[in-house]
Amino acid sequence: MSAAEARRAALAAQGFGGARDGSASARSIHAAIARMGVLQIDSVNVFARSHYMPLFSRLGSYDPAALDRIVFRRRRPTHVEYLAHEAAFMPIADWPLWGFRREAVRARSGRWGGWALENADVIDRVKAELGERGPLKPSEILSVERQARGGPWWDWDHVKRALEYLWGIGEVTIAGRDGFERVYGLASAVLPAEVLFDLPREEAIHELVRRAARAHGIATVADLDDYYRIRDQRAVRAAVDSLVVSGELSPIAVEGWNRPAWIHRDARVPRAISQAALLTPFDPVVWFRDRAERVFDFAYRIEIYVPGPKRRHGYYSLPLLVDDRIAGRIDLKADRAAGILRVQSAWWEHGGTDPARAAVELRRAAAWQGLGDITVSRWGNAADDLATALGADRHDHPNA
C-alpha cells in the first residue's frame, strides 16, 4: 500500500470525507462517537474545549448543546468519563472493559500508592459522604478538612485527591458537570447494575485492540497500543495475532512505514479525501505523535507549557487537514467579548498553500463559535496568505 493510500484509509476510518453541511443530528453525533470510541477531554478553552472539536472536524457546524445532552445525561445516561485514553467520554456499556485499568490504578505505587495508604481515613470519609448525600462537587464535601498543598498535586486538597483516586479505581464515577466542574458520585449509585463488573484482562484487551484497529483502519502495534493507552505491546500483539486468525485483520506493508502494519477488514481506501478541517490536538488522528509523524510527516508539539518567547508555532495550534494531508497549523483564540476569532499564528507545512480552503474553514469555525469577525496576526508563514484570502484586519502578536 502506498503512503497516500494509507493516509486515506486512516482518515476514512475516522469518518473524514463525508458531508460537513451543518445538518448534524443526534444520530450522526452518536455514530461519530461510536466510530471513534472515545472523546478525549481537555480543560483548555482558548478556542473550543477539545471534546467538542472532533465532531466539528467530521460533521461541520453543530450545536455543542446536542453533545452535552448525550454525554451529560443524568437520567439513564449513555456515556461516562473514564481513563479510556486520557480522561475521555466513552459509552457506559464499555465500563466492564476497564477492570484491568482500575486494578492498575489501585496497585500503582507511584502517584497514588503512598498517598492512598497514608490517607485511607480521608478516602473512607469521602466515600461515606457520597453514599449518604449523593453526587457532589469537591467543594461540597464537608467531612474532610481542607489541606491544600503545592508540589506535584497541583494544589489539590485531600478531598480532590481522594475523589480522583476513587474515580481511578472505579468506586466513584463522574455523575455530571456543573459548568466544567466535575460532580462525583458512587459508581454503584450512578451506573446501571448490569455494567458493574470487570471482564478478564485478556478478553478486554482483545476487544479494545479490535476496536482500535477498526478506528485506525490501518495501524502498527504501537498505534493499537496507544489508542486506548493499553501500554502492553506484548498483549496487544497477542490480540493482533488472534484477530489475524479470525480474519478481522490482515498484515500489510506500507510505503515508508518501515515496521509491520495490519489493515482492518472493514477499512476503505477511497480514491480521494476532499475536505478541509481544523483538528484538536487531542483528535485520534494526531493524538499519538509517533503516528502523526509517520502517517502525515507532521511533527507536533503542544506549546501551552512553553514560555511565550520560546514558542515556535503558538499557544494551542490546531492542525489544518486539507484533503489527505496536514497542510498547516493555526493558533486560534476566541475573543468572545469582542465577537472576534483571532488567528494568533498560521503556518504552512512542507511548503503547501491553500489559503482559499483554509479561509472557508476559518469562517465556518468562527460561525460555529458565534463569532462575527476574524482578524489575523502577522506571525507565521501562512499569516499573510490567510489575511488576504479572508480580507481580514490584522492584529499584533507579541511573538510576531
Tab-separated table of C-alpha atoms in Angstrom:
chain	number	residue	atom	x	y	z
A	1	MET	CA	0.000	0.000	0.000
A	2	SER	CA	1.306	3.466	-0.825
A	3	ALA	CA	1.736	6.099	1.871
A	4	ALA	CA	-1.078	8.160	0.310
A	5	GLU	CA	-3.441	5.170	0.322
A	6	ALA	CA	-2.620	4.556	3.978
A	7	ARG	CA	-3.402	8.195	4.825
A	8	ARG	CA	-6.755	7.978	3.075
A	9	ALA	CA	-7.601	4.671	4.756
A	10	ALA	CA	-6.763	6.138	8.166
A	11	LEU	CA	-8.882	9.246	7.593
A	12	ALA	CA	-11.821	7.304	6.171
A	13	ALA	CA	-11.795	5.007	9.198
A	14	GLN	CA	-12.073	8.097	11.398
A	15	GLY	CA	-15.074	9.436	9.482
A	16	PHE	CA	-13.427	12.072	7.302
A	17	GLY	CA	-14.534	12.772	3.761
A	18	GLY	CA	-18.274	12.963	4.440
A	19	ALA	CA	-20.658	15.908	4.312
A	20	ARG	CA	-19.987	18.822	6.672
A	21	ASP	CA	-23.082	20.832	5.857
A	22	GLY	CA	-24.170	21.648	9.400
A	23	SER	CA	-27.011	19.125	9.396
A	24	ALA	CA	-25.611	17.007	12.227
A	25	SER	CA	-28.341	15.158	14.123
A	26	ALA	CA	-28.263	13.298	17.413
A	27	ARG	CA	-27.972	10.114	15.371
A	28	SER	CA	-24.945	11.329	13.406
A	29	ILE	CA	-23.299	12.557	16.619
A	30	HIS	CA	-23.819	9.151	18.220
A	31	ALA	CA	-22.426	7.466	15.085
A	32	ALA	CA	-19.323	9.668	15.075
A	33	ILE	CA	-18.623	8.954	18.742
A	34	ALA	CA	-19.149	5.236	18.170
A	35	ARG	CA	-16.711	5.298	15.242
A	36	MET	CA	-14.013	6.971	17.363
A	37	GLY	CA	-14.833	5.055	20.538
A	38	VAL	CA	-13.790	7.899	22.857
A	39	LEU	CA	-13.782	11.683	23.058
A	40	GLN	CA	-10.757	12.958	24.947
A	41	ILE	CA	-11.423	15.776	27.410
A	42	ASP	CA	-9.151	18.753	27.918
A	43	SER	CA	-9.801	21.861	30.004
A	44	VAL	CA	-8.172	24.399	27.654
A	45	ASN	CA	-10.901	26.611	26.200
A	46	VAL	CA	-8.947	29.191	24.223
A	47	PHE	CA	-10.987	28.319	21.104
A	48	ALA	CA	-13.300	25.409	21.996
A	49	ARG	CA	-12.981	22.610	24.533
A	50	SER	CA	-11.327	19.604	22.980
A	51	HIS	CA	-14.213	17.142	23.194
A	52	TYR	CA	-16.391	19.389	21.008
A	53	MET	CA	-13.801	19.630	18.243
A	54	PRO	CA	-13.701	16.109	16.700
A	55	LEU	CA	-17.396	16.304	15.850
A	56	PHE	CA	-16.933	19.734	14.283
A	57	SER	CA	-13.979	18.354	12.287
A	58	ARG	CA	-16.059	15.462	10.941
A	59	LEU	CA	-19.631	16.810	10.796
A	60	GLY	CA	-19.217	20.556	10.430
A	61	SER	CA	-21.096	23.140	12.474
A	62	TYR	CA	-23.386	21.604	15.068
A	63	ASP	CA	-24.891	22.660	18.360
A	64	PRO	CA	-22.474	21.725	21.184
A	65	ALA	CA	-25.513	21.514	23.468
A	66	ALA	CA	-26.536	18.446	21.462
A	67	LEU	CA	-23.333	16.724	22.566
A	68	ASP	CA	-23.890	17.905	26.139
A	69	ARG	CA	-27.295	16.252	26.117
A	70	ILE	CA	-25.657	12.983	25.124
A	71	VAL	CA	-22.624	12.888	27.428
A	72	PHE	CA	-24.101	14.685	30.454
A	73	ARG	CA	-27.468	12.946	30.673
A	74	ARG	CA	-28.488	12.491	34.321
A	75	ARG	CA	-31.369	10.087	33.748
A	76	ARG	CA	-30.413	6.818	32.101
A	77	PRO	CA	-27.010	8.096	30.959
A	78	THR	CA	-25.431	6.557	27.870
A	79	HIS	CA	-21.856	7.849	28.344
A	80	VAL	CA	-19.453	8.190	31.219
A	81	GLU	CA	-16.000	9.656	31.824
A	82	TYR	CA	-13.059	7.393	32.416
A	83	LEU	CA	-9.391	6.870	31.516
A	84	ALA	CA	-10.183	5.305	28.150
A	85	HIS	CA	-7.249	7.159	26.598
A	86	GLU	CA	-6.577	10.020	28.902
A	87	ALA	CA	-9.737	11.308	30.608
A	88	ALA	CA	-12.417	10.775	27.986
A	89	PHE	CA	-16.112	10.279	27.388
A	90	MET	CA	-16.950	6.689	26.475
A	91	PRO	CA	-20.131	4.582	26.269
A	92	ILE	CA	-21.305	3.362	29.665
A	93	ALA	CA	-21.569	-0.122	28.191
A	94	ASP	CA	-17.754	-0.135	27.970
A	95	TRP	CA	-17.280	0.075	31.753
A	96	PRO	CA	-16.525	-3.678	32.113
A	97	LEU	CA	-13.628	-3.355	29.648
A	98	TRP	CA	-11.641	-1.239	32.057
A	99	GLY	CA	-11.312	-3.502	35.061
A	100	PHE	CA	-7.616	-4.051	34.264
A	101	ARG	CA	-7.017	-0.289	34.320
A	102	ARG	CA	-8.885	0.192	37.574
A	103	GLU	CA	-6.778	-2.565	39.094
A	104	ALA	CA	-3.601	-0.937	37.772
A	105	VAL	CA	-4.554	2.362	39.427
A	106	ARG	CA	-5.194	0.542	42.687
A	107	ALA	CA	-1.861	-1.263	42.509
A	108	ARG	CA	0.241	1.662	41.337
A	109	SER	CA	2.923	2.540	43.853
A	110	GLY	CA	3.820	5.871	42.283
A	111	ARG	CA	1.283	8.653	42.093
A	112	TRP	CA	-1.410	7.198	44.327
A	113	GLY	CA	0.002	4.278	46.285
A	114	GLY	CA	1.745	6.032	49.150
A	115	TRP	CA	-0.824	8.795	49.479
A	116	ALA	CA	-3.749	6.368	49.401
A	117	LEU	CA	-2.239	4.236	52.149
A	118	GLU	CA	-1.460	7.240	54.344
A	119	ASN	CA	-4.906	8.763	53.867
A	120	ALA	CA	-7.210	5.766	53.976
A	121	ASP	CA	-9.389	7.570	56.528
A	122	VAL	CA	-9.875	10.513	54.162
A	123	ILE	CA	-10.863	8.163	51.340
A	124	ASP	CA	-13.332	6.344	53.598
A	125	ARG	CA	-14.932	9.620	54.769
A	126	VAL	CA	-15.336	10.941	51.236
A	127	LYS	CA	-16.855	7.677	50.073
A	128	ALA	CA	-19.209	7.564	53.047
A	129	GLU	CA	-20.369	11.133	52.437
A	130	LEU	CA	-21.133	10.400	48.789
A	131	GLY	CA	-23.118	7.392	49.950
A	132	GLU	CA	-25.131	9.481	52.387
A	133	ARG	CA	-25.640	12.678	50.348
A	134	GLY	CA	-25.428	11.524	46.746
A	135	PRO	CA	-23.297	13.077	43.959
A	136	LEU	CA	-21.285	16.151	44.994
A	137	LYS	CA	-18.748	18.616	43.672
A	138	PRO	CA	-15.406	18.587	45.519
A	139	SER	CA	-16.280	21.949	47.096
A	140	GLU	CA	-19.436	20.417	48.587
A	141	ILE	CA	-17.655	17.681	50.551
A	142	LEU	CA	-17.833	18.585	54.242
A	143	SER	CA	-16.376	15.573	56.015
A	144	VAL	CA	-12.701	16.363	55.339
A	145	GLU	CA	-10.717	19.371	56.473
A	146	ARG	CA	-9.132	21.188	53.544
A	147	GLN	CA	-5.351	20.688	53.374
A	148	ALA	CA	-4.180	22.300	50.159
A	149	ARG	CA	-0.565	21.654	49.296
A	150	GLY	CA	1.691	22.635	46.434
A	151	GLY	CA	4.092	20.439	44.541
A	152	PRO	CA	3.138	17.609	42.202
A	153	TRP	CA	-0.513	17.623	43.278
A	154	TRP	CA	-1.246	20.923	41.543
A	155	ASP	CA	-2.537	22.353	44.843
A	156	TRP	CA	-5.262	19.733	45.086
A	157	ASP	CA	-6.519	19.282	48.588
A	158	HIS	CA	-7.174	15.914	50.170
A	159	VAL	CA	-10.802	15.849	49.005
A	160	LYS	CA	-9.884	16.220	45.349
A	161	ARG	CA	-7.123	13.646	45.648
A	162	ALA	CA	-9.468	11.173	47.305
A	163	LEU	CA	-12.108	11.686	44.624
A	164	GLU	CA	-9.611	11.259	41.796
A	165	TYR	CA	-8.199	8.108	43.373
A	166	LEU	CA	-11.671	6.642	43.881
A	167	TRP	CA	-12.520	7.532	40.280
A	168	GLY	CA	-9.359	5.816	39.056
A	169	ILE	CA	-10.175	2.573	40.873
A	170	GLY	CA	-13.800	2.714	39.765
A	171	GLU	CA	-15.547	3.137	43.095
A	172	VAL	CA	-16.571	6.675	42.164
A	173	THR	CA	-17.637	7.936	38.762
A	174	ILE	CA	-18.445	11.306	37.214
A	175	ALA	CA	-22.151	11.917	37.678
A	176	GLY	CA	-22.175	15.112	35.595
A	177	ARG	CA	-20.590	18.536	35.470
A	178	ASP	CA	-21.541	21.931	36.809
A	179	GLY	CA	-20.125	24.164	34.096
A	180	PHE	CA	-16.874	22.280	33.641
A	181	GLU	CA	-16.505	21.257	37.299
A	182	ARG	CA	-16.944	17.561	37.887
A	183	VAL	CA	-19.708	16.146	40.059
A	184	TYR	CA	-18.672	12.846	41.670
A	185	GLY	CA	-20.940	10.012	42.760
A	186	LEU	CA	-20.578	6.408	43.856
A	187	ALA	CA	-20.370	4.200	40.793
A	188	SER	CA	-22.867	1.806	42.364
A	189	ALA	CA	-25.416	4.631	42.567
A	190	VAL	CA	-24.737	6.283	39.188
A	191	LEU	CA	-24.052	3.416	36.774
A	192	PRO	CA	-26.571	0.730	35.854
A	193	ALA	CA	-26.079	-2.503	37.735
A	194	GLU	CA	-25.622	-4.514	34.524
A	195	VAL	CA	-22.266	-2.829	33.739
A	196	LEU	CA	-20.763	-3.114	37.218
A	197	PHE	CA	-18.404	-5.999	36.549
A	198	ASP	CA	-14.919	-6.476	35.104
A	199	LEU	CA	-14.078	-8.504	32.028
A	200	PRO	CA	-10.910	-10.623	32.270
A	201	ARG	CA	-7.834	-8.673	31.222
A	202	GLU	CA	-7.016	-10.712	28.114
A	203	GLU	CA	-10.602	-10.561	26.867
A	204	ALA	CA	-10.824	-6.814	27.481
A	205	ILE	CA	-7.551	-6.069	25.678
A	206	HIS	CA	-8.598	-8.243	22.735
A	207	GLU	CA	-11.790	-6.229	22.364
A	208	LEU	CA	-10.027	-2.882	22.737
A	209	VAL	CA	-7.441	-3.828	20.105
A	210	ARG	CA	-10.244	-4.919	17.780
A	211	ARG	CA	-11.922	-1.529	18.199
A	212	ALA	CA	-8.678	0.395	17.825
A	213	ALA	CA	-7.928	-1.480	14.604
A	214	ARG	CA	-11.321	-0.579	13.183
A	215	ALA	CA	-10.948	3.066	14.294
A	216	HIS	CA	-7.481	3.351	12.719
A	217	GLY	CA	-8.212	1.371	9.533
A	218	ILE	CA	-4.538	0.596	9.181
A	219	ALA	CA	-2.118	0.534	12.111
A	220	THR	CA	1.031	-0.766	13.756
A	221	VAL	CA	1.168	-2.487	17.134
A	222	ALA	CA	2.299	0.803	18.700
A	223	ASP	CA	-0.709	2.593	17.173
A	224	LEU	CA	-3.102	-0.022	18.514
A	225	ASP	CA	-1.444	0.033	21.934
A	226	ASP	CA	-1.752	3.819	22.175
A	227	TYR	CA	-5.362	4.202	21.036
A	228	TYR	CA	-6.666	3.140	24.436
A	229	ARG	CA	-3.309	3.594	26.206
A	230	ILE	CA	-3.051	-0.120	26.949
A	231	ARG	CA	0.717	0.146	27.470
A	232	ASP	CA	1.364	-3.562	26.962
A	233	GLN	CA	2.563	-4.199	23.419
A	234	ARG	CA	3.065	-7.907	24.078
A	235	ALA	CA	-0.625	-8.278	24.980
A	236	VAL	CA	-1.587	-6.105	22.017
A	237	ARG	CA	0.456	-8.259	19.635
A	238	ALA	CA	-1.212	-11.386	21.012
A	239	ALA	CA	-4.605	-9.793	20.302
A	240	VAL	CA	-3.452	-8.836	16.789
A	241	ASP	CA	-2.383	-12.418	16.086
A	242	SER	CA	-5.772	-13.670	17.245
A	243	LEU	CA	-7.567	-11.134	15.039
A	244	VAL	CA	-5.477	-12.239	12.052
A	245	VAL	CA	-6.526	-15.849	12.653
A	246	SER	CA	-10.189	-14.795	12.808
A	247	GLY	CA	-9.834	-12.819	9.582
A	248	GLU	CA	-10.545	-9.397	11.064
A	249	LEU	CA	-7.002	-8.115	10.462
A	250	SER	CA	-4.536	-8.765	7.646
A	251	PRO	CA	-0.819	-7.904	7.579
A	252	ILE	CA	0.144	-5.254	5.049
A	253	ALA	CA	3.294	-3.385	4.074
A	254	VAL	CA	3.014	0.404	3.863
A	255	GLU	CA	5.428	2.507	1.864
A	256	GLY	CA	7.799	4.367	4.173
A	257	TRP	CA	6.487	2.975	7.465
A	258	ASN	CA	9.416	0.582	7.990
A	259	ARG	CA	7.504	-1.512	10.500
A	260	PRO	CA	4.805	-4.194	10.339
A	261	ALA	CA	1.239	-2.989	9.902
A	262	TRP	CA	-2.222	-4.511	9.747
A	263	ILE	CA	-5.366	-3.436	7.928
A	264	HIS	CA	-8.895	-3.985	9.231
A	265	ARG	CA	-11.245	-5.968	7.022
A	266	ASP	CA	-13.749	-3.083	7.004
A	267	ALA	CA	-11.162	-0.460	6.048
A	268	ARG	CA	-11.902	1.567	2.933
A	269	VAL	CA	-9.257	3.143	0.727
A	270	PRO	CA	-11.091	5.958	-1.046
A	271	ARG	CA	-9.632	7.402	-4.210
A	272	ALA	CA	-9.597	10.808	-2.559
A	273	ILE	CA	-10.446	12.604	0.663
A	274	SER	CA	-11.841	16.003	-0.247
A	275	GLN	CA	-12.122	18.028	2.912
A	276	ALA	CA	-10.546	20.855	4.868
A	277	ALA	CA	-10.871	20.643	8.637
A	278	LEU	CA	-9.296	22.000	11.795
A	279	LEU	CA	-8.330	19.320	14.326
A	280	THR	CA	-7.973	19.445	18.059
A	281	PRO	CA	-4.521	18.408	19.337
A	282	PHE	CA	-6.391	15.521	21.003
A	283	ASP	CA	-8.080	14.185	17.876
A	284	PRO	CA	-7.428	10.450	17.382
A	285	VAL	CA	-5.902	11.305	14.001
A	286	VAL	CA	-2.970	13.114	15.633
A	287	TRP	CA	-3.026	12.362	19.371
A	288	PHE	CA	-0.293	9.694	19.050
A	289	ARG	CA	2.591	11.861	17.898
A	290	ASP	CA	4.617	8.942	16.511
A	291	ARG	CA	1.725	8.000	14.227
A	292	ALA	CA	1.107	11.608	13.190
A	293	GLU	CA	4.713	11.880	12.079
A	294	ARG	CA	4.715	8.510	10.313
A	295	VAL	CA	1.380	8.923	8.515
A	296	PHE	CA	1.397	12.668	7.818
A	297	ASP	CA	5.064	13.649	8.203
A	298	PHE	CA	3.757	16.018	10.870
A	299	ALA	CA	5.952	16.662	13.928
A	300	TYR	CA	3.604	18.038	16.546
A	301	ARG	CA	4.104	19.541	19.967
A	302	ILE	CA	1.575	21.432	22.066
A	303	GLU	CA	3.246	24.573	23.353
A	304	ILE	CA	0.917	25.658	26.162
A	305	TYR	CA	3.654	24.853	28.700
A	306	VAL	CA	6.414	26.508	26.652
A	307	PRO	CA	7.268	30.099	27.687
A	308	GLY	CA	5.792	32.549	25.180
A	309	PRO	CA	9.057	33.823	23.665
A	310	LYS	CA	10.211	30.235	23.029
A	311	ARG	CA	7.085	29.052	21.214
A	312	ARG	CA	7.618	28.137	17.573
A	313	HIS	CA	4.003	27.968	16.435
A	314	GLY	CA	1.736	29.302	19.169
A	315	TYR	CA	-0.017	28.522	22.413
A	316	TYR	CA	-2.541	25.935	21.163
A	317	SER	CA	-2.051	25.421	17.434
A	318	LEU	CA	-4.674	23.345	15.646
A	319	PRO	CA	-3.572	21.079	12.790
A	320	LEU	CA	-5.193	22.012	9.482
A	321	LEU	CA	-6.215	18.983	7.428
A	322	VAL	CA	-6.590	19.604	3.696
A	323	ASP	CA	-7.666	16.502	1.791
A	324	ASP	CA	-5.337	13.724	2.989
A	325	ARG	CA	-2.507	15.888	4.336
A	326	ILE	CA	-1.795	18.059	7.342
A	327	ALA	CA	-1.269	21.273	5.376
A	328	GLY	CA	-0.662	23.676	8.252
A	329	ARG	CA	-1.256	24.644	11.847
A	330	ILE	CA	-3.298	27.582	13.048
A	331	ASP	CA	-3.337	29.021	16.564
A	332	LEU	CA	-6.848	30.299	17.274
A	333	LYS	CA	-8.296	32.381	20.075
A	334	ALA	CA	-11.994	33.072	20.512
A	335	ASP	CA	-12.303	36.654	21.749
A	336	ARG	CA	-15.891	36.257	22.888
A	337	ALA	CA	-16.179	39.706	24.450
A	338	ALA	CA	-15.338	41.339	21.116
A	339	GLY	CA	-17.076	38.707	18.964
A	340	ILE	CA	-13.835	38.046	17.067
A	341	LEU	CA	-11.940	34.907	16.085
A	342	ARG	CA	-8.275	35.824	16.311
A	343	VAL	CA	-5.775	33.903	14.211
A	344	GLN	CA	-2.793	34.231	16.541
A	345	SER	CA	-0.411	32.492	14.175
A	346	ALA	CA	-0.620	30.468	10.977
A	347	TRP	CA	1.917	28.167	9.358
A	348	TRP	CA	2.098	26.080	6.219
A	349	GLU	CA	3.575	22.593	6.415
A	350	HIS	CA	6.023	21.311	3.794
A	351	GLY	CA	5.611	24.369	1.589
A	352	GLY	CA	1.953	23.656	0.884
A	353	THR	CA	-0.505	26.519	0.475
A	354	ASP	CA	-4.263	26.515	0.112
A	355	PRO	CA	-5.414	29.805	1.660
A	356	ALA	CA	-8.829	29.812	-0.015
A	357	ARG	CA	-9.909	26.497	1.521
A	358	ALA	CA	-8.312	27.378	4.857
A	359	ALA	CA	-10.262	30.638	4.841
A	360	VAL	CA	-13.538	28.766	4.268
A	361	GLU	CA	-12.768	26.564	7.261
A	362	LEU	CA	-11.900	29.543	9.453
A	363	ARG	CA	-15.183	31.246	8.553
A	364	ARG	CA	-17.007	28.028	9.423
A	365	ALA	CA	-15.146	27.841	12.747
A	366	ALA	CA	-15.990	31.460	13.592
A	367	ALA	CA	-19.665	30.943	12.794
A	368	TRP	CA	-19.763	27.731	14.833
A	369	GLN	CA	-18.474	29.636	17.854
A	370	GLY	CA	-20.853	32.553	17.282
A	371	LEU	CA	-18.080	34.968	16.335
A	372	GLY	CA	-18.820	37.576	13.716
A	373	ASP	CA	-15.374	38.664	12.581
A	374	ILE	CA	-11.847	37.311	12.043
A	375	THR	CA	-8.518	39.063	12.484
A	376	VAL	CA	-5.092	37.678	11.609
A	377	SER	CA	-1.764	38.416	13.269
A	378	ARG	CA	1.481	38.802	11.356
A	379	TRP	CA	3.118	35.735	12.909
A	380	GLY	CA	3.736	32.708	10.713
A	381	ASN	CA	4.460	31.972	7.073
A	382	ALA	CA	0.752	31.498	6.304
A	383	ALA	CA	-0.494	34.626	8.076
A	384	ASP	CA	-0.338	36.987	5.094
A	385	ASP	CA	-1.928	34.407	2.784
A	386	LEU	CA	-4.839	33.870	5.165
A	387	ALA	CA	-5.350	37.576	5.811
A	388	THR	CA	-5.585	38.181	2.078
A	389	ALA	CA	-7.948	35.249	1.467
A	390	LEU	CA	-10.179	36.378	4.351
A	391	GLY	CA	-9.929	40.093	3.644
A	392	ALA	CA	-9.218	40.294	7.362
A	393	ASP	CA	-7.945	43.050	9.593
A	394	ARG	CA	-4.563	42.447	11.204
A	395	HIS	CA	-3.661	42.441	14.876
A	396	ASP	CA	-0.347	42.428	16.683
A	397	HIS	CA	1.071	39.393	18.427
A	398	PRO	CA	3.992	39.582	20.859
A	399	ASN	CA	5.837	36.762	19.077
A	400	ALA	CA	5.429	38.272	15.589
